[in-house]
Short mmCIF file of C-alpha atoms and ligand atoms in Angstrom, two decimals:
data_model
loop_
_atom_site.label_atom_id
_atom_site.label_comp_id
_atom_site.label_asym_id
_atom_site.label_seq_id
_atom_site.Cartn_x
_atom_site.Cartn_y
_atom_site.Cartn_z
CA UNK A 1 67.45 36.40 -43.16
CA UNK A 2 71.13 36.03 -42.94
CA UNK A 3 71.32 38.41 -39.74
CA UNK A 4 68.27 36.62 -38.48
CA UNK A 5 70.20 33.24 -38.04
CA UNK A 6 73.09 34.76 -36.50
CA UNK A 7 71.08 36.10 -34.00
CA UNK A 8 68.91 33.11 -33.20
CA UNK A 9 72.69 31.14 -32.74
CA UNK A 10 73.80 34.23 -30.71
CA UNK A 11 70.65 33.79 -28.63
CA UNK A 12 71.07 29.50 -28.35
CA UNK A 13 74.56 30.09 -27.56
CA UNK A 14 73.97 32.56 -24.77
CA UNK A 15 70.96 29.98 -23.79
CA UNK A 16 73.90 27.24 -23.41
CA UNK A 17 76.34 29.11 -21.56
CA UNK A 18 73.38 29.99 -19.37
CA UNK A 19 72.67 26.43 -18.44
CA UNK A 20 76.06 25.54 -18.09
CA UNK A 21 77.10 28.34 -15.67
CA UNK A 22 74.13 27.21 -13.73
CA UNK A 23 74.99 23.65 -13.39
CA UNK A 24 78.76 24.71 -12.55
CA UNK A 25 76.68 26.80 -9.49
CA UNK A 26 75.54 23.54 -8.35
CA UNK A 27 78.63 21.92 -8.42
CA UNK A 28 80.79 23.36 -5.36
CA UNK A 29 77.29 22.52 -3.01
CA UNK A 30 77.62 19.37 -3.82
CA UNK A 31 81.08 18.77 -2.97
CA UNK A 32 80.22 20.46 0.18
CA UNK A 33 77.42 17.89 1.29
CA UNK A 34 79.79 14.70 0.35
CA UNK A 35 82.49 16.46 2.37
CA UNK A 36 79.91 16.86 5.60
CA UNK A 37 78.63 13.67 4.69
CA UNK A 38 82.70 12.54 4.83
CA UNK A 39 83.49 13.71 7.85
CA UNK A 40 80.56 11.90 9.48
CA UNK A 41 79.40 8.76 8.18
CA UNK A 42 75.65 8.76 10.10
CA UNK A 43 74.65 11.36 8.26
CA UNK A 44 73.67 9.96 5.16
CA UNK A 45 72.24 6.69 7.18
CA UNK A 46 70.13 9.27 8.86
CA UNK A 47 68.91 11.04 6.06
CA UNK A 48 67.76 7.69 4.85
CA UNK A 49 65.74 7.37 7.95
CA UNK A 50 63.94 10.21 7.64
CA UNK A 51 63.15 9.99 3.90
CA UNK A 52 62.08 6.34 3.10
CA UNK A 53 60.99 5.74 6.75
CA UNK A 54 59.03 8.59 7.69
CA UNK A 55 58.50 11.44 5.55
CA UNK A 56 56.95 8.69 2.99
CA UNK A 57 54.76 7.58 5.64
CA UNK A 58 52.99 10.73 6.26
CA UNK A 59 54.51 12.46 8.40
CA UNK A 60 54.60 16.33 7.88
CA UNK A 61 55.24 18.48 10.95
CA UNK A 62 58.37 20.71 10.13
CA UNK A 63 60.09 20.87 13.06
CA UNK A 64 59.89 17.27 13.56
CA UNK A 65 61.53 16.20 10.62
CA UNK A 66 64.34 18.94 11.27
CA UNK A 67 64.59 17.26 14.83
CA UNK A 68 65.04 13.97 13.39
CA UNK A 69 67.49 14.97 11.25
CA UNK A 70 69.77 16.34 14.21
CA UNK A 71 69.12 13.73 16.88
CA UNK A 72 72.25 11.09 16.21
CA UNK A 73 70.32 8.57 17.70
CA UNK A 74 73.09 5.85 17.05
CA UNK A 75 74.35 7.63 20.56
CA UNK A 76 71.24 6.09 22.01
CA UNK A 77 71.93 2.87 21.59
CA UNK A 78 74.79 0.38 23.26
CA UNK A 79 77.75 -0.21 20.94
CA UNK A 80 76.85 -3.31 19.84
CA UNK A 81 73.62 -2.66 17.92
CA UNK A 82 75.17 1.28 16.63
CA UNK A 83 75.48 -0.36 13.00
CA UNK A 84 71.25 -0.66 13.36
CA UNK A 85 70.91 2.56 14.80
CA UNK A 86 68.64 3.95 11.48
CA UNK A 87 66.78 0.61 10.42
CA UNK A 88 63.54 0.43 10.54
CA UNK A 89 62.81 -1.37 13.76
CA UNK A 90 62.72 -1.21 18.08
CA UNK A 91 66.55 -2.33 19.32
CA UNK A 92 67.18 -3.42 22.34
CA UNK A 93 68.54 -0.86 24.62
CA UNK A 94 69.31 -3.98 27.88
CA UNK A 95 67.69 -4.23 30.86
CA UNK A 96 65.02 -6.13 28.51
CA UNK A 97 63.92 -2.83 27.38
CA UNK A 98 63.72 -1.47 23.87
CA UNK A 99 64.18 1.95 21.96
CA UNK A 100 61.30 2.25 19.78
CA UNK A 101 61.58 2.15 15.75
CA UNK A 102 62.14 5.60 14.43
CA UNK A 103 58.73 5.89 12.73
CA UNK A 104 56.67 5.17 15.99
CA UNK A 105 59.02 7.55 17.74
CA UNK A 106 57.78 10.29 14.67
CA UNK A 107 54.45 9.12 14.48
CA UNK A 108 54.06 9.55 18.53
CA UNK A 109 55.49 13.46 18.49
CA UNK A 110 53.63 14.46 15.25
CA UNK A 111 49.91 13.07 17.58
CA UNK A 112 51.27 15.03 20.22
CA UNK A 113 51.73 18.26 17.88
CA UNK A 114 54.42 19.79 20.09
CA UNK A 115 55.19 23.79 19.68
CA UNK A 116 58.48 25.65 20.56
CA UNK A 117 56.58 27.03 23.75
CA UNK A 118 55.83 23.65 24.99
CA UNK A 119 56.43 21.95 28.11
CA UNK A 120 56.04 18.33 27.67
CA UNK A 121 56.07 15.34 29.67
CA UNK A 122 57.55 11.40 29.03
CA UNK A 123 57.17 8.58 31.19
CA UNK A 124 59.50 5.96 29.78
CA UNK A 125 63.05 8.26 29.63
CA UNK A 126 64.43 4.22 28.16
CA UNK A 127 67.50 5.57 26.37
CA UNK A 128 66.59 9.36 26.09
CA UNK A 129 66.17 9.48 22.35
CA UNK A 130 62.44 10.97 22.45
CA UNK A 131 63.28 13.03 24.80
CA UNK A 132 66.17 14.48 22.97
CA UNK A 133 63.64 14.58 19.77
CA UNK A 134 61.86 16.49 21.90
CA UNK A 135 63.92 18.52 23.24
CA UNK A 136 64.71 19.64 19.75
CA UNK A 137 61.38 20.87 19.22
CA UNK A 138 59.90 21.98 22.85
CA UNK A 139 60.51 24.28 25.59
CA UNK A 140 61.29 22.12 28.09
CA UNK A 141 61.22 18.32 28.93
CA UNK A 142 60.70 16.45 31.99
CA UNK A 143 61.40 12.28 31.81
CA UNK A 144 60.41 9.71 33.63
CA UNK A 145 62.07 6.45 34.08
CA UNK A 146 61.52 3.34 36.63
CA UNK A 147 64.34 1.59 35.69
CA UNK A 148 67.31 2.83 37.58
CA UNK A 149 70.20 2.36 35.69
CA UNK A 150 68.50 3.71 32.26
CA UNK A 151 67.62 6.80 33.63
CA UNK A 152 71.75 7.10 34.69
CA UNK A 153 72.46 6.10 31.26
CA UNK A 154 70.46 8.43 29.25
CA UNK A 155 70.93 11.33 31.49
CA UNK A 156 74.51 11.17 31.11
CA UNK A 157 73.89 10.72 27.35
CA UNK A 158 71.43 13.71 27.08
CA UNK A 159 74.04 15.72 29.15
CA UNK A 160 77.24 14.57 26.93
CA UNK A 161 75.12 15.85 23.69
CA UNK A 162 74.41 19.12 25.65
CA UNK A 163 70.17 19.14 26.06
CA UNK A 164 70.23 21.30 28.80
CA UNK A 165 65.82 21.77 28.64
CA UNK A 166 65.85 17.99 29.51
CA UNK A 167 65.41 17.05 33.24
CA UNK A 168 65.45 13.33 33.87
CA UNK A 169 64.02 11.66 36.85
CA UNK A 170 63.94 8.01 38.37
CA UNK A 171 60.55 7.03 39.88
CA UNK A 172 57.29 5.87 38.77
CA UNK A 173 55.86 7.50 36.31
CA UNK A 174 52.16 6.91 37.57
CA UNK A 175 51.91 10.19 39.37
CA UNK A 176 53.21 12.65 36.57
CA UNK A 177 55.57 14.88 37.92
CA UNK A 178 52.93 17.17 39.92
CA UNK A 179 55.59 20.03 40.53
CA UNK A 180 56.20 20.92 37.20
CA UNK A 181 52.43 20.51 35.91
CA UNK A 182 50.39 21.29 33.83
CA UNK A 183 52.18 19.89 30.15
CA UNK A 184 51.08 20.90 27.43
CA UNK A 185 51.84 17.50 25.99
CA UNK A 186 52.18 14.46 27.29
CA UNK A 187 53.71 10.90 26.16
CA UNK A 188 53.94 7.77 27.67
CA UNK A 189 55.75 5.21 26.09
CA UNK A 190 55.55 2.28 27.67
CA UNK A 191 51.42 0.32 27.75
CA UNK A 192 49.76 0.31 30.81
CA UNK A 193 46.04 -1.43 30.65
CA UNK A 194 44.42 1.67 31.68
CA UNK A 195 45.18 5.49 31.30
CA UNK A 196 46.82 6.63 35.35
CA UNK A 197 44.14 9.42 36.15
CA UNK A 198 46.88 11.55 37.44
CA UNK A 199 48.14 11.89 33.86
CA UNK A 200 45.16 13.45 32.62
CA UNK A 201 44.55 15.44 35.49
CA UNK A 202 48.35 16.86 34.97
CA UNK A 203 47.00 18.22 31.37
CA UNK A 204 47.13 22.08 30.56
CA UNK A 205 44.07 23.58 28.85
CA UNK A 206 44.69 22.57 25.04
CA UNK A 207 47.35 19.54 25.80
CA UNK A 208 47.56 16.55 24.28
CA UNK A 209 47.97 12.72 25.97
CA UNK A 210 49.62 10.59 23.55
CA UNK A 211 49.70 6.70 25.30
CA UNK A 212 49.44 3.14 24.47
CA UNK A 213 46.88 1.46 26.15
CA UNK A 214 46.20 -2.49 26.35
CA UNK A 215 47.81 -5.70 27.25
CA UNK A 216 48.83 -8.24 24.16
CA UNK A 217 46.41 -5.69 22.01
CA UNK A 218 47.39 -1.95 22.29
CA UNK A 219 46.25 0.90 20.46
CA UNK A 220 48.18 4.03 20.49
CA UNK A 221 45.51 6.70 22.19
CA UNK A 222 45.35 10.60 22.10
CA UNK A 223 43.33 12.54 24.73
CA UNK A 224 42.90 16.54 24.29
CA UNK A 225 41.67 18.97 27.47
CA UNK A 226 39.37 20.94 25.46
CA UNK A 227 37.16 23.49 27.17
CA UNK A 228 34.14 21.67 26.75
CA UNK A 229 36.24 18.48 27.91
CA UNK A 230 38.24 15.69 27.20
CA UNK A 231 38.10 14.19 23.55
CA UNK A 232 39.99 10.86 23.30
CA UNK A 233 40.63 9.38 19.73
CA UNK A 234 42.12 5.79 18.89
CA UNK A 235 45.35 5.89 16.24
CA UNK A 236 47.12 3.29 16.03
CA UNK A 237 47.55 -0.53 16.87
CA UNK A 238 51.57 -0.56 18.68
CA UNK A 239 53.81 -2.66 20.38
CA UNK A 240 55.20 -1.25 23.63
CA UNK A 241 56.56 -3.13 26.55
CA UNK A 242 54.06 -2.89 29.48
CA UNK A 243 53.96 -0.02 31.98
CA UNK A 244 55.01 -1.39 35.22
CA UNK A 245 54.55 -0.09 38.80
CA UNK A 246 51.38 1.20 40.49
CA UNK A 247 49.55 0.83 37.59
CA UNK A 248 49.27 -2.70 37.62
CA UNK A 249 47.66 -2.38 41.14
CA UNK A 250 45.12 0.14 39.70
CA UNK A 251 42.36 -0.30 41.66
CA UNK A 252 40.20 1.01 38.78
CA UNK A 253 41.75 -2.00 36.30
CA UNK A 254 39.48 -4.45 34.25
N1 SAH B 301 61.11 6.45 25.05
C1 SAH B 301 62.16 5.47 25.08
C2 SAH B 301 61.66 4.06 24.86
C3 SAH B 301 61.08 3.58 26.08
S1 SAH B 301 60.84 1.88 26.31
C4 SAH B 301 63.27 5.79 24.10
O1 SAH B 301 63.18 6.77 23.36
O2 SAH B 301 64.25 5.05 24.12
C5 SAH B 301 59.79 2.05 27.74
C6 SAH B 301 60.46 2.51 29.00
O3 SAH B 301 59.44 2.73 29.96
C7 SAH B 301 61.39 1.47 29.60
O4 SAH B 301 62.66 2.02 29.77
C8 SAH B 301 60.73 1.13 30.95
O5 SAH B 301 61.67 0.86 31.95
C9 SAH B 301 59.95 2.39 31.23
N2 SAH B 301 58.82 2.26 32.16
C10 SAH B 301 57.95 1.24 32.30
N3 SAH B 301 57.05 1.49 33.27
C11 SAH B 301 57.36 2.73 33.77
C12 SAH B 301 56.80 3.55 34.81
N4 SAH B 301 55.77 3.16 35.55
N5 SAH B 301 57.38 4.76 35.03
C13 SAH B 301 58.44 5.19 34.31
N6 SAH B 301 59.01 4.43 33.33
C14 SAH B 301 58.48 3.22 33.06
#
């Protein structure tokens, strides 16, 4: 009986040391993060982000919330509004023109279910951060931007960050960028009233359209190029400034 409970404390003792070596493992990783998280102070407010503002929203696509993580999108924004870089809201980026909240940003890329072999589309470039979200994820990227000195600013800011599978353009977006078609994805970020027909027609077998469409009421809208056709579905109700250009003098327009 004796040798019996010497055993069973030889056995709780080992148990203990057990645990404790175990805990003392996790230790020096800890350290480690607080250190990264030390030597840059976004990365926590980032983290953040992704966690409360997305991930517990429902979004799931893996290499979108590993993009997301990486993207320091407080580079995307002017100085002044850097301290809101990772709140839950659209800032403006000037030029009366806004970067969209993070979620709508993750919400938009998980409808448009980009792969690593993708090459995808934007019309809207505004500061670049989609794109470099993108860019992250995809291939390659082609942006569109109207406004002239945006598309200087966030090409300079994709190039100082080093996305070289980003190509930035100034122009209308209306037309797509015929050259380089067909995407495989698609994304327009900024609401025109109808959906520019060149758009879809710049659509790979198996891409995906992801657009807001309406005026004061907008609905985010996904169309697919399936071989029996084109499949739209309605997500969505967003907030996007208008598309401007030849869309507005869309003959086709309600
Ligand atoms: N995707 C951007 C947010 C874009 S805001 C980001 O991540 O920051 C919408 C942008 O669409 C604005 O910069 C606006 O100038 C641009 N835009 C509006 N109409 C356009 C058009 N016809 N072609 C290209 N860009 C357009």
């Amino acid at each position: 009986m004796r040798r019996m409970l010497r055993s069973l404390a030889l056995l709780s003792a080992t148990t203990i040391l057990l645990l404790v070596s175990c805990a003392m493992e996790g230790v020096p990783e800890a350290r480690e993060g607080d250190l990264a998280a030390a030597d840059d102070p976004t990365l926590r407010p980032r983290q953040r982000m992704v966690t409360d503002q997305i991930v517990a929203r429902g979004v799931t696509h893996p290499a979108l919330i590993e993009a997301l993580h990486k993207v320091p999108r407080h580079r995307f924004v002017p100085p002044s509004q850097s301290s809101h870089a990772y709140e839950d809201r659209p800032l403006p980026i000037g030029l009366d023109q806004t970067i969209s909240q993070p979620y709508i940003v993750a919400y938009m890329t998980q409808a448009l279910d980009p792969g690593p072999r993708d090459k995808v589309l934007e019309i809207g470039t505004g500061s670049g951060y989609q794109a470099a979200v993108l860019a992250e994820i995809v291939r390659e990227v082609y942006s569109i931007e109207i406004v002239p000195e945006l598309a200087r600013q966030a090409g300079r800011t994709l190039a100082e960050l080093g996305y070289e599978n980003v190509h930035v353009r100034e122009g209308d977006g209306y037309r797509g960028w015929p050259e380089e078609a067909p995407f495989d994805g698609i994304i327009v970020t900024a609401a025109p009233r109808t959906i520019p027909k060149p758009l879809i027609d710049q659509l790979a077998m198996n891409g995906r359209l992801v657009i807001p469409v309406g005026d004061w009421y907008q609905e985010l809208v996904v169309i697919t190029r399936t071989p029996e056709g084109l499949v739209e579905r309605r997500t969505i109700p967003v907030r996007f400034v208008p598309m401007t250009g030849e869309v507005t003098r869309d003959p086709s327009m309600p």
